[in-house]
Amino acid sequence: MIELTIRETADFLLNRDHFLILCHRNPDGDTLGSGYALRNALRALGKQAQLICNDLPGRKFSYLFPTEELKSHTDARIETVVSVDVADCNLLGSALSVYQNRIDLAIDHHRSHRPFAPFALVDKNAAANCEIIYRLLLEMKAEITKELADFLYAGIMTDTGCFCYRNVTPATHRIAADLIALGADFGEINHQLFEVISQRELLLQKKVLEDLTYHCGGKVAMITITLDLLHKTKVSESELDGITALPRKIEGVEIGIVIKQRGEEEYKISMRSSGLIDVSKICEKFQGGGHVGAAGCTLYGDLDSVKERLLYAVEEVF
Ligand SMILES: [Mn+2]
């Protein structure tokens, strides 16, 4: 893998055409913001660009990111494949797995980035991938319209939890300030993404919180979301962000763990830390990864054994 600078990446993109941009599965605001902004900027520069994703964005993202523009495949002519905010090519999802070995350039900010493309622009100090895309668009002299500013601002807010996470740097604030100056509708974006909650989500939260457990003397809080519960409350996977952040917010809790059932014996684990403990290290033990304050992995087996293995790994770090 050859690591490119922002300038080299700008030239790389300016010298090519017929782009296919790939988001990661279960898309969040950062991969969507990066993808939509890069795609629209390339189009404005007179190039052909498509954006695809394994899954459609959740309800709260659909107001900002037009879902009808996002498909899981394309028939367009493809010359250059770029992934955005994808830490590992497995995270493209099954529908996009055909592109795993065709990616020319990876633009990412994950500390756990596992190289999969011949060229990469990886800035592990960027709180959000959208920070990198913003710099890249400036370098390409692309016009950052209000629409693009909205996309990029939403990505930064998503990955920084509205500037709350410890990955935030002075540069994060400066870029967000630039985006607001360019017209980003910060009030509406933050309201839609972080305040609005559906009645179904609230019902799910209520049910899940009834079974919340504490471990390690109250330093760890854990909740489980079963498929049965999702079915009963009709909440989709993409609407679980609010509840994923909940256990970590409890006083004295240093690690919040959310166990989400994916299949009969498959569980997706999301870990959030208050920043003192690097949860990506814990998740790496289970072939997962992420950031210091937010990471994930997948465990297989029955729920009791999944919890036991997880708690064993967590106890080790205290
Ligand atoms: Mn990201």
CSV table of C-alpha atoms and ligand atoms in Angstrom, one decimal:
chain,number,residue,atom,x,y,z
A,1,MET,CA,0.0,0.0,0.0
A,2,ILE,CA,1.3,3.5,-0.9
A,3,GLU,CA,0.2,6.2,1.5
A,4,LEU,CA,-0.7,9.4,-0.4
A,5,THR,CA,-0.7,12.9,0.9
A,6,ILE,CA,-3.8,15.1,0.5
A,7,ARG,CA,-2.1,16.8,-2.5
A,8,GLU,CA,-1.2,13.5,-4.1
A,9,THR,CA,-4.7,12.2,-3.5
A,10,ALA,CA,-6.2,15.3,-5.1
A,11,ASP,CA,-4.1,14.7,-8.2
A,12,PHE,CA,-4.9,11.0,-8.2
A,13,LEU,CA,-8.6,11.9,-8.3
A,14,LEU,CA,-8.3,14.8,-10.8
A,15,ASN,CA,-6.4,12.6,-13.2
A,16,ARG,CA,-9.0,9.9,-13.2
A,17,ASP,CA,-12.7,9.4,-14.1
A,18,HIS,CA,-15.6,7.0,-13.9
A,19,PHE,CA,-15.6,6.7,-10.1
A,20,LEU,CA,-17.4,4.2,-7.9
A,21,ILE,CA,-17.4,5.3,-4.3
A,22,LEU,CA,-18.1,2.7,-1.6
A,23,CYS,CA,-19.5,3.3,1.9
A,24,HIS,CA,-19.3,0.8,4.8
A,25,ARG,CA,-22.3,-1.4,5.6
A,26,ASN,CA,-24.9,-0.1,8.1
A,27,PRO,CA,-23.8,3.4,7.0
A,28,ASP,CA,-23.4,6.2,9.6
A,29,GLY,CA,-23.3,9.9,9.0
A,30,ASP,CA,-19.5,9.9,8.5
A,31,THR,CA,-19.4,7.3,5.7
A,32,LEU,CA,-22.5,8.8,4.1
A,33,GLY,CA,-21.2,12.4,4.5
A,34,SER,CA,-17.9,11.4,3.0
A,35,GLY,CA,-19.5,9.5,0.1
A,36,TYR,CA,-22.2,12.0,-0.9
A,37,ALA,CA,-19.8,15.0,-0.6
A,38,LEU,CA,-17.0,13.3,-2.7
A,39,ARG,CA,-19.4,12.0,-5.3
A,40,ASN,CA,-21.1,15.4,-5.8
A,41,ALA,CA,-17.8,17.2,-5.8
A,42,LEU,CA,-16.4,14.9,-8.5
A,43,ARG,CA,-19.6,15.4,-10.6
A,44,ALA,CA,-19.3,19.1,-10.2
A,45,LEU,CA,-15.8,18.8,-11.6
A,46,GLY,CA,-17.3,17.2,-14.7
A,47,LYS,CA,-16.6,13.6,-13.8
A,48,GLN,CA,-18.8,10.5,-13.7
A,49,ALA,CA,-19.3,9.2,-10.1
A,50,GLN,CA,-21.6,6.7,-8.5
A,51,LEU,CA,-22.0,6.0,-4.8
A,52,ILE,CA,-23.2,2.6,-3.5
A,53,CYS,CA,-23.7,1.0,-0.1
A,54,ASN,CA,-24.7,-2.5,1.2
A,55,ASP,CA,-27.6,-1.0,3.2
A,56,LEU,CA,-29.9,2.0,3.0
A,57,PRO,CA,-29.4,4.7,5.6
A,58,GLY,CA,-31.6,4.7,8.6
A,59,ARG,CA,-34.6,7.0,9.1
A,60,LYS,CA,-32.7,9.9,10.7
A,61,PHE,CA,-30.2,10.0,7.9
A,62,SER,CA,-32.7,9.8,5.0
A,63,TYR,CA,-33.8,13.4,5.4
A,64,LEU,CA,-30.2,14.6,4.5
A,65,PHE,CA,-29.0,11.8,2.3
A,66,PRO,CA,-31.5,11.0,-0.5
A,67,THR,CA,-31.9,7.2,-0.2
A,68,GLU,CA,-33.1,6.8,-3.8
A,69,GLU,CA,-29.6,7.8,-4.9
A,70,LEU,CA,-28.0,5.0,-3.0
A,71,LYS,CA,-28.1,1.5,-4.4
A,72,SER,CA,-26.2,-1.7,-3.6
A,73,HIS,CA,-25.0,-2.2,-7.2
A,74,THR,CA,-24.3,-0.2,-10.3
A,75,ASP,CA,-24.3,-0.9,-14.0
A,76,ALA,CA,-22.2,2.2,-14.8
A,77,ARG,CA,-18.8,2.0,-16.4
A,78,ILE,CA,-16.2,1.9,-13.5
A,79,GLU,CA,-12.6,2.9,-13.8
A,80,THR,CA,-11.7,4.0,-10.3
A,81,VAL,CA,-13.0,2.5,-7.0
A,82,VAL,CA,-12.7,4.6,-3.8
A,83,SER,CA,-13.8,3.5,-0.3
A,84,VAL,CA,-14.7,6.1,2.3
A,85,ASP,CA,-14.5,5.6,6.1
A,86,VAL,CA,-14.0,1.8,5.5
A,87,ALA,CA,-11.5,0.4,8.1
A,88,ASP,CA,-11.5,-3.1,6.7
A,89,CYS,CA,-12.8,-4.4,3.3
A,90,ASN,CA,-15.0,-6.9,5.2
A,91,LEU,CA,-17.0,-3.9,6.4
A,92,LEU,CA,-18.3,-3.3,2.8
A,93,GLY,CA,-20.9,-5.9,3.4
A,94,SER,CA,-21.9,-8.9,1.3
A,95,ALA,CA,-23.5,-7.0,-1.6
A,96,LEU,CA,-20.2,-5.0,-2.1
A,97,SER,CA,-17.8,-7.9,-1.5
A,98,VAL,CA,-17.2,-8.2,-5.2
A,99,TYR,CA,-15.3,-4.9,-5.0
A,100,GLN,CA,-13.0,-6.0,-2.2
A,101,ASN,CA,-10.1,-6.6,-4.5
A,102,ARG,CA,-10.9,-3.8,-6.9
A,103,ILE,CA,-10.5,-0.8,-4.6
A,104,ASP,CA,-7.9,1.6,-6.0
A,105,LEU,CA,-7.9,4.1,-3.2
A,106,ALA,CA,-9.0,4.0,0.5
A,107,ILE,CA,-9.8,7.2,2.3
A,108,ASP,CA,-10.1,6.5,6.0
A,109,HIS,CA,-9.4,7.7,9.6
A,110,HIS,CA,-9.7,4.5,11.7
A,111,ARG,CA,-6.8,3.7,13.9
A,112,SER,CA,-7.5,0.1,13.1
A,113,HIS,CA,-7.4,0.6,9.3
A,114,ARG,CA,-6.3,-2.7,7.7
A,115,PRO,CA,-4.8,-1.9,4.3
A,116,PHE,CA,-6.7,-3.4,1.4
A,117,ALA,CA,-6.1,-0.9,-1.5
A,118,PRO,CA,-2.9,-0.1,-3.4
A,119,PHE,CA,-3.3,3.6,-2.6
A,120,ALA,CA,-4.5,5.1,0.7
A,121,LEU,CA,-5.1,8.4,2.3
A,122,VAL,CA,-5.3,7.5,6.0
A,123,ASP,CA,-5.2,10.2,8.7
A,124,LYS,CA,-5.6,8.5,12.1
A,125,ASN,CA,-5.7,11.9,13.9
A,126,ALA,CA,-8.9,13.0,12.0
A,127,ALA,CA,-11.9,12.7,14.3
A,128,ALA,CA,-14.1,12.1,11.3
A,129,ASN,CA,-13.4,10.9,7.7
A,130,CYS,CA,-15.3,14.0,6.6
A,131,GLU,CA,-12.5,16.2,7.9
A,132,ILE,CA,-10.2,14.5,5.4
A,133,ILE,CA,-12.7,14.8,2.6
A,134,TYR,CA,-13.1,18.5,3.4
A,135,ARG,CA,-9.3,19.1,3.1
A,136,LEU,CA,-9.3,17.0,-0.1
A,137,LEU,CA,-12.1,19.0,-1.7
A,138,LEU,CA,-10.3,22.3,-0.9
A,139,GLU,CA,-7.1,20.8,-2.4
A,140,MET,CA,-9.0,19.8,-5.5
A,141,LYS,CA,-10.5,23.3,-5.7
A,142,ALA,CA,-13.9,21.8,-5.7
A,143,GLU,CA,-16.7,24.3,-4.8
A,144,ILE,CA,-18.1,23.4,-1.3
A,145,THR,CA,-21.7,24.3,-1.7
A,146,LYS,CA,-24.2,24.5,1.1
A,147,GLU,CA,-25.3,20.9,0.3
A,148,LEU,CA,-21.7,19.6,0.6
A,149,ALA,CA,-21.2,21.6,3.8
A,150,ASP,CA,-24.3,19.9,5.2
A,151,PHE,CA,-23.0,16.4,4.3
A,152,LEU,CA,-19.6,17.0,5.8
A,153,TYR,CA,-20.9,18.7,8.9
A,154,ALA,CA,-23.3,15.8,9.6
A,155,GLY,CA,-20.3,13.4,9.3
A,156,ILE,CA,-18.2,15.3,11.8
A,157,MET,CA,-21.1,15.5,14.3
A,158,THR,CA,-21.8,11.8,14.0
A,159,ASP,CA,-18.2,10.7,14.7
A,160,THR,CA,-17.6,13.2,17.4
A,161,GLY,CA,-20.9,12.8,19.2
A,162,CYS,CA,-21.5,16.6,18.7
A,163,PHE,CA,-17.9,17.4,19.7
A,164,CYS,CA,-18.2,15.3,22.9
A,165,TYR,CA,-15.8,12.5,22.2
A,166,ARG,CA,-12.1,12.8,23.0
A,167,ASN,CA,-11.1,12.4,19.4
A,168,VAL,CA,-12.0,16.1,18.8
A,169,THR,CA,-9.1,18.4,17.9
A,170,PRO,CA,-8.9,22.1,17.3
A,171,ALA,CA,-8.8,21.2,13.6
A,172,THR,CA,-12.2,19.5,14.0
A,173,HIS,CA,-13.8,22.7,15.4
A,174,ARG,CA,-12.1,24.9,12.7
A,175,ILE,CA,-13.4,22.7,9.9
A,176,ALA,CA,-16.9,22.6,11.4
A,177,ALA,CA,-16.7,26.4,11.7
A,178,ASP,CA,-15.7,26.7,8.0
A,179,LEU,CA,-18.6,24.4,7.1
A,180,ILE,CA,-21.1,26.6,9.1
A,181,ALA,CA,-19.7,29.6,7.3
A,182,LEU,CA,-20.3,27.8,4.0
A,183,GLY,CA,-24.0,27.4,5.0
A,184,ALA,CA,-24.2,24.1,6.9
A,185,ASP,CA,-27.5,24.0,8.7
A,186,PHE,CA,-26.1,22.9,12.0
A,187,GLY,CA,-29.3,23.5,14.0
A,188,GLU,CA,-31.5,21.3,11.8
A,189,ILE,CA,-28.8,18.7,11.3
A,190,ASN,CA,-28.1,18.3,15.1
A,191,HIS,CA,-31.8,18.3,15.9
A,192,GLN,CA,-32.6,15.6,13.3
A,193,LEU,CA,-29.6,13.4,14.1
A,194,PHE,CA,-29.3,13.7,17.8
A,195,GLU,CA,-32.6,14.9,19.3
A,196,VAL,CA,-35.5,13.4,17.4
A,197,ILE,CA,-36.3,9.9,18.6
A,198,SER,CA,-39.3,7.8,17.4
A,199,GLN,CA,-41.8,6.3,19.7
A,200,ARG,CA,-40.7,2.8,18.6
A,201,GLU,CA,-37.1,3.6,19.6
A,202,LEU,CA,-38.2,4.9,22.9
A,203,LEU,CA,-40.2,1.7,23.6
A,204,LEU,CA,-37.1,-0.4,22.7
A,205,GLN,CA,-34.9,1.7,25.0
A,206,LYS,CA,-37.4,1.2,27.9
A,207,LYS,CA,-37.5,-2.6,27.4
A,208,VAL,CA,-33.7,-2.9,27.0
A,209,LEU,CA,-32.9,-0.8,30.0
A,210,GLU,CA,-35.0,-3.1,32.2
A,211,ASP,CA,-32.3,-5.8,31.7
A,212,LEU,CA,-29.2,-3.6,32.0
A,213,THR,CA,-26.5,-5.2,34.1
A,214,TYR,CA,-23.4,-3.8,35.9
A,215,HIS,CA,-20.0,-5.4,36.1
A,216,CYS,CA,-16.5,-4.7,37.5
A,217,GLY,CA,-17.9,-2.8,40.4
A,218,GLY,CA,-20.1,-0.5,38.3
A,219,LYS,CA,-17.4,0.4,35.8
A,220,VAL,CA,-19.0,-1.6,33.1
A,221,ALA,CA,-22.7,-1.5,32.0
A,222,MET,CA,-24.1,-3.9,29.5
A,223,ILE,CA,-27.3,-4.2,27.6
A,224,THR,CA,-28.6,-6.8,25.1
A,225,ILE,CA,-30.8,-6.2,22.1
A,226,THR,CA,-32.3,-9.4,20.8
A,227,LEU,CA,-33.8,-10.0,17.4
A,228,ASP,CA,-37.0,-10.8,19.1
A,229,LEU,CA,-37.1,-7.4,20.8
A,230,LEU,CA,-36.3,-5.6,17.5
A,231,HIS,CA,-39.1,-7.6,15.9
A,232,LYS,CA,-41.6,-6.7,18.6
A,233,THR,CA,-40.8,-3.0,18.6
A,234,LYS,CA,-40.3,-2.8,14.8
A,235,VAL,CA,-37.0,-0.9,15.3
A,236,SER,CA,-34.4,-1.3,12.6
A,237,GLU,CA,-30.7,-1.9,13.1
A,238,SER,CA,-30.0,1.6,11.7
A,239,GLU,CA,-32.0,3.2,14.5
A,240,LEU,CA,-30.0,1.8,17.4
A,241,ASP,CA,-27.4,4.6,17.7
A,242,GLY,CA,-29.1,6.3,20.5
A,243,ILE,CA,-29.3,3.2,22.7
A,244,THR,CA,-25.7,2.3,21.8
A,245,ALA,CA,-24.5,5.4,23.5
A,246,LEU,CA,-26.7,5.0,26.6
A,247,PRO,CA,-24.7,2.6,28.9
A,248,ARG,CA,-21.6,4.8,28.7
A,249,LYS,CA,-23.5,7.8,30.0
A,250,ILE,CA,-24.2,6.3,33.4
A,251,GLU,CA,-22.3,7.8,36.2
A,252,GLY,CA,-19.2,5.8,37.1
A,253,VAL,CA,-19.3,3.7,34.0
A,254,GLU,CA,-16.1,3.5,32.0
A,255,ILE,CA,-17.1,1.0,29.4
A,256,GLY,CA,-20.6,0.7,28.0
A,257,ILE,CA,-21.3,-2.6,26.1
A,258,VAL,CA,-24.2,-3.2,23.7
A,259,ILE,CA,-24.8,-6.7,22.5
A,260,LYS,CA,-26.9,-6.8,19.4
A,261,GLN,CA,-28.1,-10.1,18.1
A,262,ARG,CA,-27.6,-10.6,14.4
A,263,GLY,CA,-28.4,-14.3,13.9
A,264,GLU,CA,-29.2,-17.4,15.9
A,265,GLU,CA,-25.7,-17.5,17.4
A,266,GLU,CA,-24.2,-14.3,16.1
A,267,TYR,CA,-23.8,-11.2,18.2
A,268,LYS,CA,-22.5,-7.8,17.2
A,269,ILE,CA,-20.8,-6.0,20.1
A,270,SER,CA,-20.5,-2.2,20.3
A,271,MET,CA,-18.2,-0.8,23.0
A,272,ARG,CA,-18.0,2.8,24.1
A,273,SER,CA,-15.6,4.1,26.6
A,274,SER,CA,-15.3,7.4,28.5
A,275,GLY,CA,-11.9,7.7,26.9
A,276,LEU,CA,-9.8,6.3,29.8
A,277,ILE,CA,-9.8,2.8,28.4
A,278,ASP,CA,-9.0,2.0,24.7
A,279,VAL,CA,-11.9,-0.3,23.7
A,280,SER,CA,-10.4,-0.9,20.3
A,281,LYS,CA,-7.8,-3.0,22.1
A,282,ILE,CA,-10.5,-5.2,23.7
A,283,CYS,CA,-12.3,-5.6,20.4
A,284,GLU,CA,-9.1,-6.5,18.6
A,285,LYS,CA,-9.0,-9.6,20.8
A,286,PHE,CA,-12.1,-10.7,18.9
A,287,GLN,CA,-10.9,-9.7,15.4
A,288,GLY,CA,-12.8,-6.4,15.7
A,289,GLY,CA,-11.5,-2.8,15.9
A,290,GLY,CA,-12.4,0.9,15.9
A,291,HIS,CA,-11.3,3.9,17.9
A,292,VAL,CA,-10.2,4.5,21.5
A,293,GLY,CA,-13.7,5.6,22.6
A,294,ALA,CA,-15.8,3.5,20.2
A,295,ALA,CA,-15.1,0.0,18.8
A,296,GLY,CA,-16.9,-3.1,17.8
A,297,CYS,CA,-16.5,-6.8,17.1
A,298,THR,CA,-18.6,-9.9,16.4
A,299,LEU,CA,-18.9,-13.0,18.6
A,300,TYR,CA,-20.5,-16.3,17.9
A,301,GLY,CA,-22.1,-18.8,20.3
A,302,ASP,CA,-25.0,-18.7,22.7
A,303,LEU,CA,-25.7,-15.5,24.5
A,304,ASP,CA,-24.4,-16.6,27.9
A,305,SER,CA,-21.0,-17.7,26.5
A,306,VAL,CA,-20.7,-14.5,24.5
A,307,LYS,CA,-21.3,-12.4,27.6
A,308,GLU,CA,-18.8,-14.6,29.6
A,309,ARG,CA,-16.0,-14.2,27.0
A,310,LEU,CA,-16.7,-10.5,26.7
A,311,LEU,CA,-16.6,-9.8,30.4
A,312,TYR,CA,-13.4,-11.9,30.8
A,313,ALA,CA,-11.7,-9.7,28.2
A,314,VAL,CA,-13.0,-6.5,29.8
A,315,GLU,CA,-12.1,-7.5,33.3
A,316,GLU,CA,-8.5,-8.0,32.1
A,317,VAL,CA,-8.1,-4.3,31.3
A,318,PHE,CA,-9.1,-3.1,34.8
B,1,MN,MN,-15.8,7.6,10.6
